[in-house]
Short mmCIF file of N, CA, C and O in Angstrom, two decimals:
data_model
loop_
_atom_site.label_atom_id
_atom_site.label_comp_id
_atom_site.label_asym_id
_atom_site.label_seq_id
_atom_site.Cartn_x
_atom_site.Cartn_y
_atom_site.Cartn_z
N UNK K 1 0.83 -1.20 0.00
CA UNK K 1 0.00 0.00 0.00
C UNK K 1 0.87 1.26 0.00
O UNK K 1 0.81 2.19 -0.80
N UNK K 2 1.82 1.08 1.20
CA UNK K 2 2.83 2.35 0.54
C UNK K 2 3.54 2.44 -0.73
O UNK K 2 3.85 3.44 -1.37
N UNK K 3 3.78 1.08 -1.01
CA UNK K 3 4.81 1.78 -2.25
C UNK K 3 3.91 2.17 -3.71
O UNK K 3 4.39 2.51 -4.78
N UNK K 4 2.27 1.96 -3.33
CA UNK K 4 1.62 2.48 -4.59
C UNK K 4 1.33 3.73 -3.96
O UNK K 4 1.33 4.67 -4.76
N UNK K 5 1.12 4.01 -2.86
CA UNK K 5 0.86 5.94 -2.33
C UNK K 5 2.11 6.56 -3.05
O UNK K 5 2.09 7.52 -3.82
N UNK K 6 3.31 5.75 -2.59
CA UNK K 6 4.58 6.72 -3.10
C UNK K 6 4.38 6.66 -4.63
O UNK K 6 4.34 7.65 -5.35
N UNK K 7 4.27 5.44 -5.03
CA UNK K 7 4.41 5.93 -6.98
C UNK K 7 3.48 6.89 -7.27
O UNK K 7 3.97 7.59 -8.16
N UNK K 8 2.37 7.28 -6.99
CA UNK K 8 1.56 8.42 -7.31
C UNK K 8 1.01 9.33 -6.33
O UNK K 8 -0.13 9.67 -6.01
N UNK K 9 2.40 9.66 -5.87
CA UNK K 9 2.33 10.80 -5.25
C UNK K 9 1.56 11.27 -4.30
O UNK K 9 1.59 12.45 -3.93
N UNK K 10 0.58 10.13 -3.70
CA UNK K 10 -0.04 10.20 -2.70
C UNK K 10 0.24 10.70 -1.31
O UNK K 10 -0.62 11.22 -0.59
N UNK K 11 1.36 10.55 -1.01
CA UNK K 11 2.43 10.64 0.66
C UNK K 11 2.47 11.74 0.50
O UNK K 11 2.63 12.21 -0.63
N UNK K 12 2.31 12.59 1.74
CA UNK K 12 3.32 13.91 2.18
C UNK K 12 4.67 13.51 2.60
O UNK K 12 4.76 12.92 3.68
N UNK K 13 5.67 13.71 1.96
CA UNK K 13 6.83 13.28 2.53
C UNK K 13 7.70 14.26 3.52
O UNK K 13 8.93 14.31 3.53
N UNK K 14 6.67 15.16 4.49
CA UNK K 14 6.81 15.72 5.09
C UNK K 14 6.57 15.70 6.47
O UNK K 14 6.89 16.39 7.44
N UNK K 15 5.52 14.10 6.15
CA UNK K 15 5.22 13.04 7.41
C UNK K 15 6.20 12.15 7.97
O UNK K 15 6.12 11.59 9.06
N UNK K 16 7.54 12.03 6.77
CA UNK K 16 8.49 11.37 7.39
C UNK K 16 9.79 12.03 8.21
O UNK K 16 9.96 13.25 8.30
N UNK K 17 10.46 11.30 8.64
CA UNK K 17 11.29 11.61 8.61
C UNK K 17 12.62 12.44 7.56
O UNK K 17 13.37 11.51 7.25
N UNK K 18 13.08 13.52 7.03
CA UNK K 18 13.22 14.00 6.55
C UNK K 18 14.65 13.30 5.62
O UNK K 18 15.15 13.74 4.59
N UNK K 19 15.05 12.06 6.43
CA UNK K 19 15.90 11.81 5.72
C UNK K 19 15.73 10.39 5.20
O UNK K 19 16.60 9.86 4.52
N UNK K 20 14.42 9.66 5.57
CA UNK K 20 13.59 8.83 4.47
C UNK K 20 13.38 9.66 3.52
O UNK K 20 13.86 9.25 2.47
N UNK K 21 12.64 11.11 3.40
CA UNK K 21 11.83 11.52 2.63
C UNK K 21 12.68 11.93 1.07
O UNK K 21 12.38 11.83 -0.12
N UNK K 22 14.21 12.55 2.03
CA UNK K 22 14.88 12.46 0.75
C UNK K 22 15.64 11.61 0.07
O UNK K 22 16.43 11.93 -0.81
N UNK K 23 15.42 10.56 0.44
CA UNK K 23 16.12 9.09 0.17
C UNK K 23 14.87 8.40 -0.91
O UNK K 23 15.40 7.47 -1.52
N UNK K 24 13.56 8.56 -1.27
CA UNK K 24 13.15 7.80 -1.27
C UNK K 24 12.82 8.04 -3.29
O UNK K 24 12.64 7.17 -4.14
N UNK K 25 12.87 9.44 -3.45
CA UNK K 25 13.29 9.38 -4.98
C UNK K 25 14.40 9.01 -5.35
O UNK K 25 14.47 8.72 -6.55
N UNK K 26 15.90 8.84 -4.38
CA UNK K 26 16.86 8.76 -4.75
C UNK K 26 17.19 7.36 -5.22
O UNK K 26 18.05 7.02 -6.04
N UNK K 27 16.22 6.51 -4.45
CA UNK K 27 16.54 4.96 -4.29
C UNK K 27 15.40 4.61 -5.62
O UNK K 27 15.55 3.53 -6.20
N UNK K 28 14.09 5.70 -6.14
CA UNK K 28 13.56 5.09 -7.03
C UNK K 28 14.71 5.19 -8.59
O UNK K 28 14.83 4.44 -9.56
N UNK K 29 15.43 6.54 -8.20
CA UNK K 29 16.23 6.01 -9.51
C UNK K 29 17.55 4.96 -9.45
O UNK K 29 18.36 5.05 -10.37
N UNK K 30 17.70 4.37 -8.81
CA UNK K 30 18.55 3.22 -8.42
C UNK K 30 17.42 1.65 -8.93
O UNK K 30 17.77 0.51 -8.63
N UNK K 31 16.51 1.87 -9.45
CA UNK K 31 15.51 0.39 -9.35
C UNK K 31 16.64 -0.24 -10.50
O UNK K 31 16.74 -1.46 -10.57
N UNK K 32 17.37 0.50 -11.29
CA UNK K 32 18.05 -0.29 -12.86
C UNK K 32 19.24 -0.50 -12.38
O UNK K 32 19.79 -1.09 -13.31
N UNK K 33 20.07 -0.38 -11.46
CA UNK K 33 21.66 -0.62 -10.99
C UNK K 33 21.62 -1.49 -9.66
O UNK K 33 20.86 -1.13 -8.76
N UNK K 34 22.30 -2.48 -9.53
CA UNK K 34 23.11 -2.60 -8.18
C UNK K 34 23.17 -1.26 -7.30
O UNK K 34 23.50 -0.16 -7.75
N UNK K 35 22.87 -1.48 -6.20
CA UNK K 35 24.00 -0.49 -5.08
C UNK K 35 23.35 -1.11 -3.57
O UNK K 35 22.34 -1.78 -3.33
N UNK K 36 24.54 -0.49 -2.64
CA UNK K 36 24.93 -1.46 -1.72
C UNK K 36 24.12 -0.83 -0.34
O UNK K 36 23.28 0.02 -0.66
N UNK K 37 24.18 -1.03 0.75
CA UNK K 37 23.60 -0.16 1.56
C UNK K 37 24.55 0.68 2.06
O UNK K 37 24.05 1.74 2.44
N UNK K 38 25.40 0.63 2.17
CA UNK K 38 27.06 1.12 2.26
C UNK K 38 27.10 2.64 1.54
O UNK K 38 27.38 3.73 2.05
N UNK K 39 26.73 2.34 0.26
CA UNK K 39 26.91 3.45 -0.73
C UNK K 39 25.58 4.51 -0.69
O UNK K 39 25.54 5.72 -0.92
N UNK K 40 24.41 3.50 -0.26
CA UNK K 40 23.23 4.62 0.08
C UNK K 40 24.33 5.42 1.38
O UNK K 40 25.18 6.30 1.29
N UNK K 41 23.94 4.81 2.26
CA UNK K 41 24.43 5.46 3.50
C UNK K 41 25.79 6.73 3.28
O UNK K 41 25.95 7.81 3.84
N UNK K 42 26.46 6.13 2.41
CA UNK K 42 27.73 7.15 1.95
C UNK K 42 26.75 8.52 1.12
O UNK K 42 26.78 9.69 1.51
N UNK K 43 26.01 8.08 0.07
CA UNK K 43 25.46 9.38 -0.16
C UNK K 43 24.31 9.87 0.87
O UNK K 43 24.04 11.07 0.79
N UNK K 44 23.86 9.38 1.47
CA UNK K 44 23.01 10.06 2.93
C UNK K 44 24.07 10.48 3.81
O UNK K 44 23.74 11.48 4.44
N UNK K 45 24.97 10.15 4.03
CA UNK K 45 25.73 11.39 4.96
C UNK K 45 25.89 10.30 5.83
O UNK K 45 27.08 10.41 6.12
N UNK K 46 25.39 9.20 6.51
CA UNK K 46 24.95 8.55 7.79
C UNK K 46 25.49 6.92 7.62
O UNK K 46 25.53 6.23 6.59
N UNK K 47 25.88 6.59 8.99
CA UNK K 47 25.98 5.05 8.57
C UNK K 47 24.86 4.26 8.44
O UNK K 47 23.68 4.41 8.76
N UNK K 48 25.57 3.23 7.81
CA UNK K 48 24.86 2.35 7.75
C UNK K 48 23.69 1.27 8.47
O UNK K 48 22.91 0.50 7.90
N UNK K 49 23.87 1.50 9.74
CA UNK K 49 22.93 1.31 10.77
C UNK K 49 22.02 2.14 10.86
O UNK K 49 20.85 1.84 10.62
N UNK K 50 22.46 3.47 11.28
CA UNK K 50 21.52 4.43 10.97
C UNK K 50 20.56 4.65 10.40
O UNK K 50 19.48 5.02 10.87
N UNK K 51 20.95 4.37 8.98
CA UNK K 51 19.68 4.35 7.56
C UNK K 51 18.77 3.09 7.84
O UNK K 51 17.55 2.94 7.75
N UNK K 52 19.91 2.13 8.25
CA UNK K 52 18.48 1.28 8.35
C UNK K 52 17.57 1.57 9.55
O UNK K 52 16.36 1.68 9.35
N UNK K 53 18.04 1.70 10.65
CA UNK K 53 17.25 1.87 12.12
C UNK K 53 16.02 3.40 11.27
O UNK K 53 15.05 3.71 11.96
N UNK K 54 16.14 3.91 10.38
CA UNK K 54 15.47 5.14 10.50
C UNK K 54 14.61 4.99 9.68
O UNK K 54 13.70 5.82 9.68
N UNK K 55 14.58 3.75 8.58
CA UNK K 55 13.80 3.55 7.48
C UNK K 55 13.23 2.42 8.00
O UNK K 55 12.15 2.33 7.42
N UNK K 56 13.34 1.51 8.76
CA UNK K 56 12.75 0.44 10.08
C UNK K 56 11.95 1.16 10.25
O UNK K 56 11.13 1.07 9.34
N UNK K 57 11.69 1.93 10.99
CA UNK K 57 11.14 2.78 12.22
C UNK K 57 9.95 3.91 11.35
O UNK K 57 8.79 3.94 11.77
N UNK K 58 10.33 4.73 10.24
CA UNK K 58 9.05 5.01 9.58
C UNK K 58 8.56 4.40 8.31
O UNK K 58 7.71 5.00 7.65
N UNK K 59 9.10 3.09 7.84
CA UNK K 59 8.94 2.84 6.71
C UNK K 59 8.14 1.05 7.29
O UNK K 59 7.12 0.44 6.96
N UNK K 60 9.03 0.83 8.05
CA UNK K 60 8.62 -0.87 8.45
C UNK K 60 9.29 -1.68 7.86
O UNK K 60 8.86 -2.83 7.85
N UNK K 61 10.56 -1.40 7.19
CA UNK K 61 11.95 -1.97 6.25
C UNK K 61 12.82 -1.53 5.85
O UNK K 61 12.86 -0.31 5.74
N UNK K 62 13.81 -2.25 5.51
CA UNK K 62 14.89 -1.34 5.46
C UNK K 62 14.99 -0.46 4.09
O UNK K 62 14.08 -0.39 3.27
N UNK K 63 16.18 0.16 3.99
CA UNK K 63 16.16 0.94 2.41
C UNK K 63 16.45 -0.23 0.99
O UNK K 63 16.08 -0.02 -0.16
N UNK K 64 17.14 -1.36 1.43
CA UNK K 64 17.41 -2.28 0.05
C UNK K 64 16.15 -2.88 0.10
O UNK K 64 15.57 -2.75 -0.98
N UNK K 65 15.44 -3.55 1.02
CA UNK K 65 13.77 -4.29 0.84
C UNK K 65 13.00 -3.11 0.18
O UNK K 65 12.51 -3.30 -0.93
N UNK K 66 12.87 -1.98 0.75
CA UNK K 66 11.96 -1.07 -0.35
C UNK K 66 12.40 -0.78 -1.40
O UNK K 66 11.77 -0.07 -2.18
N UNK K 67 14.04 -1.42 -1.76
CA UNK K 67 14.51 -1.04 -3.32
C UNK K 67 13.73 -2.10 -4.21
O UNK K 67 13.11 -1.87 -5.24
N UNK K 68 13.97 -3.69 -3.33
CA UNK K 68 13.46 -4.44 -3.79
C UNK K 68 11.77 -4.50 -4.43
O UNK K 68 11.14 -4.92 -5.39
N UNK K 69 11.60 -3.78 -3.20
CA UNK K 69 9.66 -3.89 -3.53
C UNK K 69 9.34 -2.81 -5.09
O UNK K 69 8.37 -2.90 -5.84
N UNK K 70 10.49 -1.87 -5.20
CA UNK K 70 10.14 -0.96 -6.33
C UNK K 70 10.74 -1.78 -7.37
O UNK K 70 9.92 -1.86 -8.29
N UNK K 71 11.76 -2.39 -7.63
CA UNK K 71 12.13 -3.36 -8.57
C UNK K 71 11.26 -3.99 -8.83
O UNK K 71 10.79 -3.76 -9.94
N UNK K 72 10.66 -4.93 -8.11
CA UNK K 72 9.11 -5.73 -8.51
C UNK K 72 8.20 -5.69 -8.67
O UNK K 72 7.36 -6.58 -8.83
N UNK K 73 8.13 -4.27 -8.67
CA UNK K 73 7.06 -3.45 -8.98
C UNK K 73 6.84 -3.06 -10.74
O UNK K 73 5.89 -2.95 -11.52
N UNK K 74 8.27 -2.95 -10.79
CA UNK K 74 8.61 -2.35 -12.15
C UNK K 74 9.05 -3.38 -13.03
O UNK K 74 9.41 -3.09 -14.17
N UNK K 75 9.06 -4.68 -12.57
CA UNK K 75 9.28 -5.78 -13.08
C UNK K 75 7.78 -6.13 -13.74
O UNK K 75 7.48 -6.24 -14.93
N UNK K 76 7.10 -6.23 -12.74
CA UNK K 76 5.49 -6.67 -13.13
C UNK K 76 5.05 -5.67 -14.31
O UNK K 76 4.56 -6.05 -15.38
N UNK K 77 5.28 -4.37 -13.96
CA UNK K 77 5.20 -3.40 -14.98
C UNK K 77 5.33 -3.72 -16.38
O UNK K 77 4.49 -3.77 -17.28
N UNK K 78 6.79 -3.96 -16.38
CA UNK K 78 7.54 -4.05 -17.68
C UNK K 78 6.97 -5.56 -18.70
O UNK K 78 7.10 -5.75 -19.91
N UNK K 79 6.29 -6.53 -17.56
CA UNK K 79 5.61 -7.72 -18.02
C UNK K 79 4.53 -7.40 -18.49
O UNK K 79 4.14 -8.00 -19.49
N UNK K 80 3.93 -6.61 -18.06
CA UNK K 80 2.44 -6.27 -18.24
C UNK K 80 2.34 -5.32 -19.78
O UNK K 80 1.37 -5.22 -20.52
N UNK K 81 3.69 -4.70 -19.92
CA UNK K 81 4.10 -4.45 -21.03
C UNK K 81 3.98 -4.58 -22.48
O UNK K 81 3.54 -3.94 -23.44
N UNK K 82 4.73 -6.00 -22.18
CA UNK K 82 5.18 -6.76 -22.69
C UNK K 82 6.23 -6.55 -23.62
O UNK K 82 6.56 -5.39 -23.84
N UNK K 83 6.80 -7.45 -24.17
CA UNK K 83 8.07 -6.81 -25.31
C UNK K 83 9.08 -7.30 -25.05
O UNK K 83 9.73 -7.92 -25.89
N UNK K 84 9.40 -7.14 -23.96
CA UNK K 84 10.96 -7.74 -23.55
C UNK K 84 10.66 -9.28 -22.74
O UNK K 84 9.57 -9.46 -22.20
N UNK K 85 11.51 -10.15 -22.72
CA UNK K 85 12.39 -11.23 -22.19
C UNK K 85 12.69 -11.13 -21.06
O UNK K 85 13.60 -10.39 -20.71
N UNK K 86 11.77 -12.11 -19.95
CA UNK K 86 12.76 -11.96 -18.27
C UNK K 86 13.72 -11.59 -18.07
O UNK K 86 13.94 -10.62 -17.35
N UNK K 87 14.83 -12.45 -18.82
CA UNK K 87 16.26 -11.86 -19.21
C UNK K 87 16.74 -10.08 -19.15
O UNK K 87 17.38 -9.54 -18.25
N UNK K 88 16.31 -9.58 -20.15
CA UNK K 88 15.97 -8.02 -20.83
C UNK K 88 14.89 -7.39 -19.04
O UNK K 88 15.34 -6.44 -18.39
N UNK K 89 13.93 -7.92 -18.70
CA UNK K 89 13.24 -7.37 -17.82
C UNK K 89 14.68 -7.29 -16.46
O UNK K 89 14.95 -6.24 -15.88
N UNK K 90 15.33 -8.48 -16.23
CA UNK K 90 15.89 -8.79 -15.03
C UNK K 90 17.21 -7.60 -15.07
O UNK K 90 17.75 -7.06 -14.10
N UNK K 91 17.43 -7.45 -16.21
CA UNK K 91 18.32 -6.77 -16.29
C UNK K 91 18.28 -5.39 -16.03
O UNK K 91 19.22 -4.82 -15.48
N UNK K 92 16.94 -4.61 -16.50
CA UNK K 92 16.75 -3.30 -16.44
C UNK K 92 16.03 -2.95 -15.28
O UNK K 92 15.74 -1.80 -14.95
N UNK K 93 15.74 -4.04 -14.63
CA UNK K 93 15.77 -3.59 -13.10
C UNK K 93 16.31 -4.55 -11.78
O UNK K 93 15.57 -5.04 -10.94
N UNK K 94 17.86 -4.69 -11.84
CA UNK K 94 18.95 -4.60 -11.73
C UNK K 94 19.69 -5.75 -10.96
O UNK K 94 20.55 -5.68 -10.08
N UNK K 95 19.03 -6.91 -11.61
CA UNK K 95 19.12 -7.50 -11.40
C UNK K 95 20.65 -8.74 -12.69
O UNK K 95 20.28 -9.13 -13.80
N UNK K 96 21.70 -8.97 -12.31
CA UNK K 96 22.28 -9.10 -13.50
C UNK K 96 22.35 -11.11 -14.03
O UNK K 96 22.75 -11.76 -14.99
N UNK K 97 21.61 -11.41 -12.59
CA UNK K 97 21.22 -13.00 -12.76
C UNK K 97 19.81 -12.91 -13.23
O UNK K 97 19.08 -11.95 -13.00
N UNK K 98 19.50 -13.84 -13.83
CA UNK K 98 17.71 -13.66 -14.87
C UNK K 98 16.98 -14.76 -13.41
O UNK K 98 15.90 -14.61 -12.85
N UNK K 99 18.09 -15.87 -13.14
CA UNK K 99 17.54 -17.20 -12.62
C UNK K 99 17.45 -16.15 -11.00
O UNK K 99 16.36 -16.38 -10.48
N UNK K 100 17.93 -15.56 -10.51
CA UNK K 100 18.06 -14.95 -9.10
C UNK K 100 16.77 -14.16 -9.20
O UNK K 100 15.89 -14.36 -8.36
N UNK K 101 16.57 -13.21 -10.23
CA UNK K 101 15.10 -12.33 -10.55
C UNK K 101 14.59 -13.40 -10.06
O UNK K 101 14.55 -13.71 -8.86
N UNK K 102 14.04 -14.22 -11.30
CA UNK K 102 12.84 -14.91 -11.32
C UNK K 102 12.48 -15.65 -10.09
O UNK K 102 11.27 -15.79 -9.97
N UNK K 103 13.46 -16.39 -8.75
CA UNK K 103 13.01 -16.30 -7.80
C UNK K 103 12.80 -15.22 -7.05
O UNK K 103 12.08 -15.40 -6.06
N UNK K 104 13.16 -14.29 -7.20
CA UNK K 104 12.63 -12.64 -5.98
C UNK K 104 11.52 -12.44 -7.15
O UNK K 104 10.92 -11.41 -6.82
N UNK K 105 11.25 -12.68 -7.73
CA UNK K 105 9.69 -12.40 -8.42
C UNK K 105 8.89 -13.57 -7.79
O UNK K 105 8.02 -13.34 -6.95
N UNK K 106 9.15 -14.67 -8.14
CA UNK K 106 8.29 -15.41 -7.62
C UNK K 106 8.29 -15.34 -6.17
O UNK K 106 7.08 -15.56 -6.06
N UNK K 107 8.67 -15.20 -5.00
CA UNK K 107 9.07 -14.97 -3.32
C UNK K 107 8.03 -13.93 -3.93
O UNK K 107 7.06 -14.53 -4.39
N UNK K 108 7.95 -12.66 -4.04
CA UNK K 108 7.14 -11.26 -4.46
C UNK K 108 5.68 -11.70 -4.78
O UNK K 108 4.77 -11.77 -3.96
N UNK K 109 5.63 -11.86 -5.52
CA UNK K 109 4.03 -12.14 -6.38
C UNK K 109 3.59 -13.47 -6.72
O UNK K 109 2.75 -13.76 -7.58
N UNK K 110 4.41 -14.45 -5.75
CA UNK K 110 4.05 -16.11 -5.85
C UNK K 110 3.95 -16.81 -6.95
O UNK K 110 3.57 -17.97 -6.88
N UNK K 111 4.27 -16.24 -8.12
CA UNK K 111 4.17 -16.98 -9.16
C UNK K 111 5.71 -16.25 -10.56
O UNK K 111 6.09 -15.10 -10.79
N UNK K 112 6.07 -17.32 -11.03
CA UNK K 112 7.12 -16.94 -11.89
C UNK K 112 6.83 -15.63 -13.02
O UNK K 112 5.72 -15.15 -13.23
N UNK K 113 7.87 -15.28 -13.56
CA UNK K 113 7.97 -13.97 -14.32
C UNK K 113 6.67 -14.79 -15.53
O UNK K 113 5.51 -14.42 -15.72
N UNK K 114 7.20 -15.63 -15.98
CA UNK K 114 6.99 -16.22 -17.17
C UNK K 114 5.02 -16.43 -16.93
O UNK K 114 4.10 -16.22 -17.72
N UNK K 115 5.02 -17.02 -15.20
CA UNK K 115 3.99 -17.16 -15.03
C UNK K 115 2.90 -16.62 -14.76
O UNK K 115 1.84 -17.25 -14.88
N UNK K 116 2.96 -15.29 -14.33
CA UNK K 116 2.87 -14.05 -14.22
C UNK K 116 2.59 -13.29 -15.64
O UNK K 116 1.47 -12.81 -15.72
N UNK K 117 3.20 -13.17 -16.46
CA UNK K 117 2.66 -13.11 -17.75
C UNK K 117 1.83 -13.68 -18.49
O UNK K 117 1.21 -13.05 -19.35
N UNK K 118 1.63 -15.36 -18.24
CA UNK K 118 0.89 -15.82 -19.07
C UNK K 118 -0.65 -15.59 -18.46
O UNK K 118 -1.58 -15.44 -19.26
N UNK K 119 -0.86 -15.57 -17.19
CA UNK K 119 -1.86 -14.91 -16.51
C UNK K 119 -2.78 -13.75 -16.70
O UNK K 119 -4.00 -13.84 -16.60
N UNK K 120 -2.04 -12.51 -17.00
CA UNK K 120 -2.25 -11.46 -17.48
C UNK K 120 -2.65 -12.30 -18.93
O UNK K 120 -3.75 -12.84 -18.76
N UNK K 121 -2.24 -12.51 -19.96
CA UNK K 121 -2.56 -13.24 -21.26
C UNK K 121 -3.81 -13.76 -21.15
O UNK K 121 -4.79 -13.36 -21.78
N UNK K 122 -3.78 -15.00 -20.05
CA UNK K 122 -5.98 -15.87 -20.15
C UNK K 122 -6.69 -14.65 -19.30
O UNK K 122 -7.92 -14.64 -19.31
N UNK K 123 -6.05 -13.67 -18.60
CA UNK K 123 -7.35 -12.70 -18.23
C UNK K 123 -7.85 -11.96 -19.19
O UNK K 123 -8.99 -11.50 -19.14
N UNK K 124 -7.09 -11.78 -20.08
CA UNK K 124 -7.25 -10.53 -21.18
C UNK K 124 -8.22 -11.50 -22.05
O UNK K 124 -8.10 -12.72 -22.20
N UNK K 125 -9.29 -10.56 -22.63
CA UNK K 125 -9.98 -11.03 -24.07
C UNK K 125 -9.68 -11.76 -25.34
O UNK K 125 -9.43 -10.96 -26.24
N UNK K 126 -9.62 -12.93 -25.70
CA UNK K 126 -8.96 -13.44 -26.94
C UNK K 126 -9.54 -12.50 -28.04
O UNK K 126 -10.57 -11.83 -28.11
N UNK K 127 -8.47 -12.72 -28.89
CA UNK K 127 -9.41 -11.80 -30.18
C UNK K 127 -9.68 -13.10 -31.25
O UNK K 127 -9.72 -12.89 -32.46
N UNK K 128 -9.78 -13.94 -30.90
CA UNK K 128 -10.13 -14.76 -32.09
C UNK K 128 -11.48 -15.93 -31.38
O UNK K 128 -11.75 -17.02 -31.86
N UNK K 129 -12.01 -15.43 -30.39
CA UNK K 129 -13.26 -15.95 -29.35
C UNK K 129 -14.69 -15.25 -30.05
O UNK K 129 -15.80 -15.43 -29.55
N UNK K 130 -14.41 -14.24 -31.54
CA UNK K 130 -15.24 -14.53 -31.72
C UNK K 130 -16.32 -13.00 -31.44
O UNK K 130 -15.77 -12.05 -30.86
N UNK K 131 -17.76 -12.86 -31.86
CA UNK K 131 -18.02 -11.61 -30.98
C UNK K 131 -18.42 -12.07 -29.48
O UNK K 131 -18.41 -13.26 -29.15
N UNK K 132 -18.77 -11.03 -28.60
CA UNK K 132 -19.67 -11.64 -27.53
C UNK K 132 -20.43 -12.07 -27.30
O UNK K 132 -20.64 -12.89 -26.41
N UNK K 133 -21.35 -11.43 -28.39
CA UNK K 133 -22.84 -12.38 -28.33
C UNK K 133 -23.27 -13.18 -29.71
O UNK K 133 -23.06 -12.60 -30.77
N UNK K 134 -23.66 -14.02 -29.72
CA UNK K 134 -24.29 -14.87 -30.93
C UNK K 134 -25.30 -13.92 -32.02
O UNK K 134 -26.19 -13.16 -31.65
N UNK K 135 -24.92 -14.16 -33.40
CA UNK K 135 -25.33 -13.48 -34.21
C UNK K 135 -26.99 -13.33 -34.15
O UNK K 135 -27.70 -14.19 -33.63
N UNK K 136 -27.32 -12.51 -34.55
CA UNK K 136 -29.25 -12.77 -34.81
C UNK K 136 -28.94 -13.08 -35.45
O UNK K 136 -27.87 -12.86 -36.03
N UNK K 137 -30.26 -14.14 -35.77
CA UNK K 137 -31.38 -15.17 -37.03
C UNK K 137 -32.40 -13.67 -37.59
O UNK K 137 -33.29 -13.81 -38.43
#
């Protein structure tokens, strides 16, 4: 529920703590790279305990689990898409193993990348099913 308030701008980020609040666009443009908690913390000013004890405490996780949750977020996205290859998906959000994604997708949304797509596919309307209703006589 938070991380869809944060994608559309729902949050006052004036309710947080001020140094979640400015961390939290910083880490959405990080969803396509590696980075460490080390290196957040180096560009926050603060150690590494710190960031986490402070993103614990108003977030309910740390700063790499909410990187994660926006990665899989943008994973499902990019499926829902369609176009690209788990592979191509795992990669552009930053992940550089396809087989490591596809389990933190499946752990995430209980079902594989692949499977997960084909889902979205039988919910959607076939176009060859025909019209909806039977012709008049």
């Amino acid at each position: 529920l938070f991380l869809h308030a944060h994608q559309h701008g729902l949050l006052n980020p004036g309710a947080f703590d001020p140094l979640v609040a400015g961390m939290l666009p910083e880490l959405a443009a990080f969803v396509g790279r590696e980075v460490t908690l080390g290196e957040l913390a180096r560009r926050a000013g603060y150690s590494a305990q710190y960031l986490n004890r402070i993103f614990r405490r108003e977030l309910g996780v740390t700063p790499l689990r909410y990187l994660a949750g926006l990665r899989m977020e943008r994973a499902a996205e990019l499926l829902r898409q369609g176009g690209l290859t788990a592979k191509a998906i795992a990669a552009a959000v930053g992940f550089p193993d396809p087989y490591y994604f596809s389990r933190q997708f499946r752990a995430h949304f209980g079902k594989s990348p692949q499977r997960y797509r084909a889902a979205l596919v039988s919910d959607s309307p076939s176009r060859d099913a025909g019209p909806p209703f039977p012709p008049r006589a």
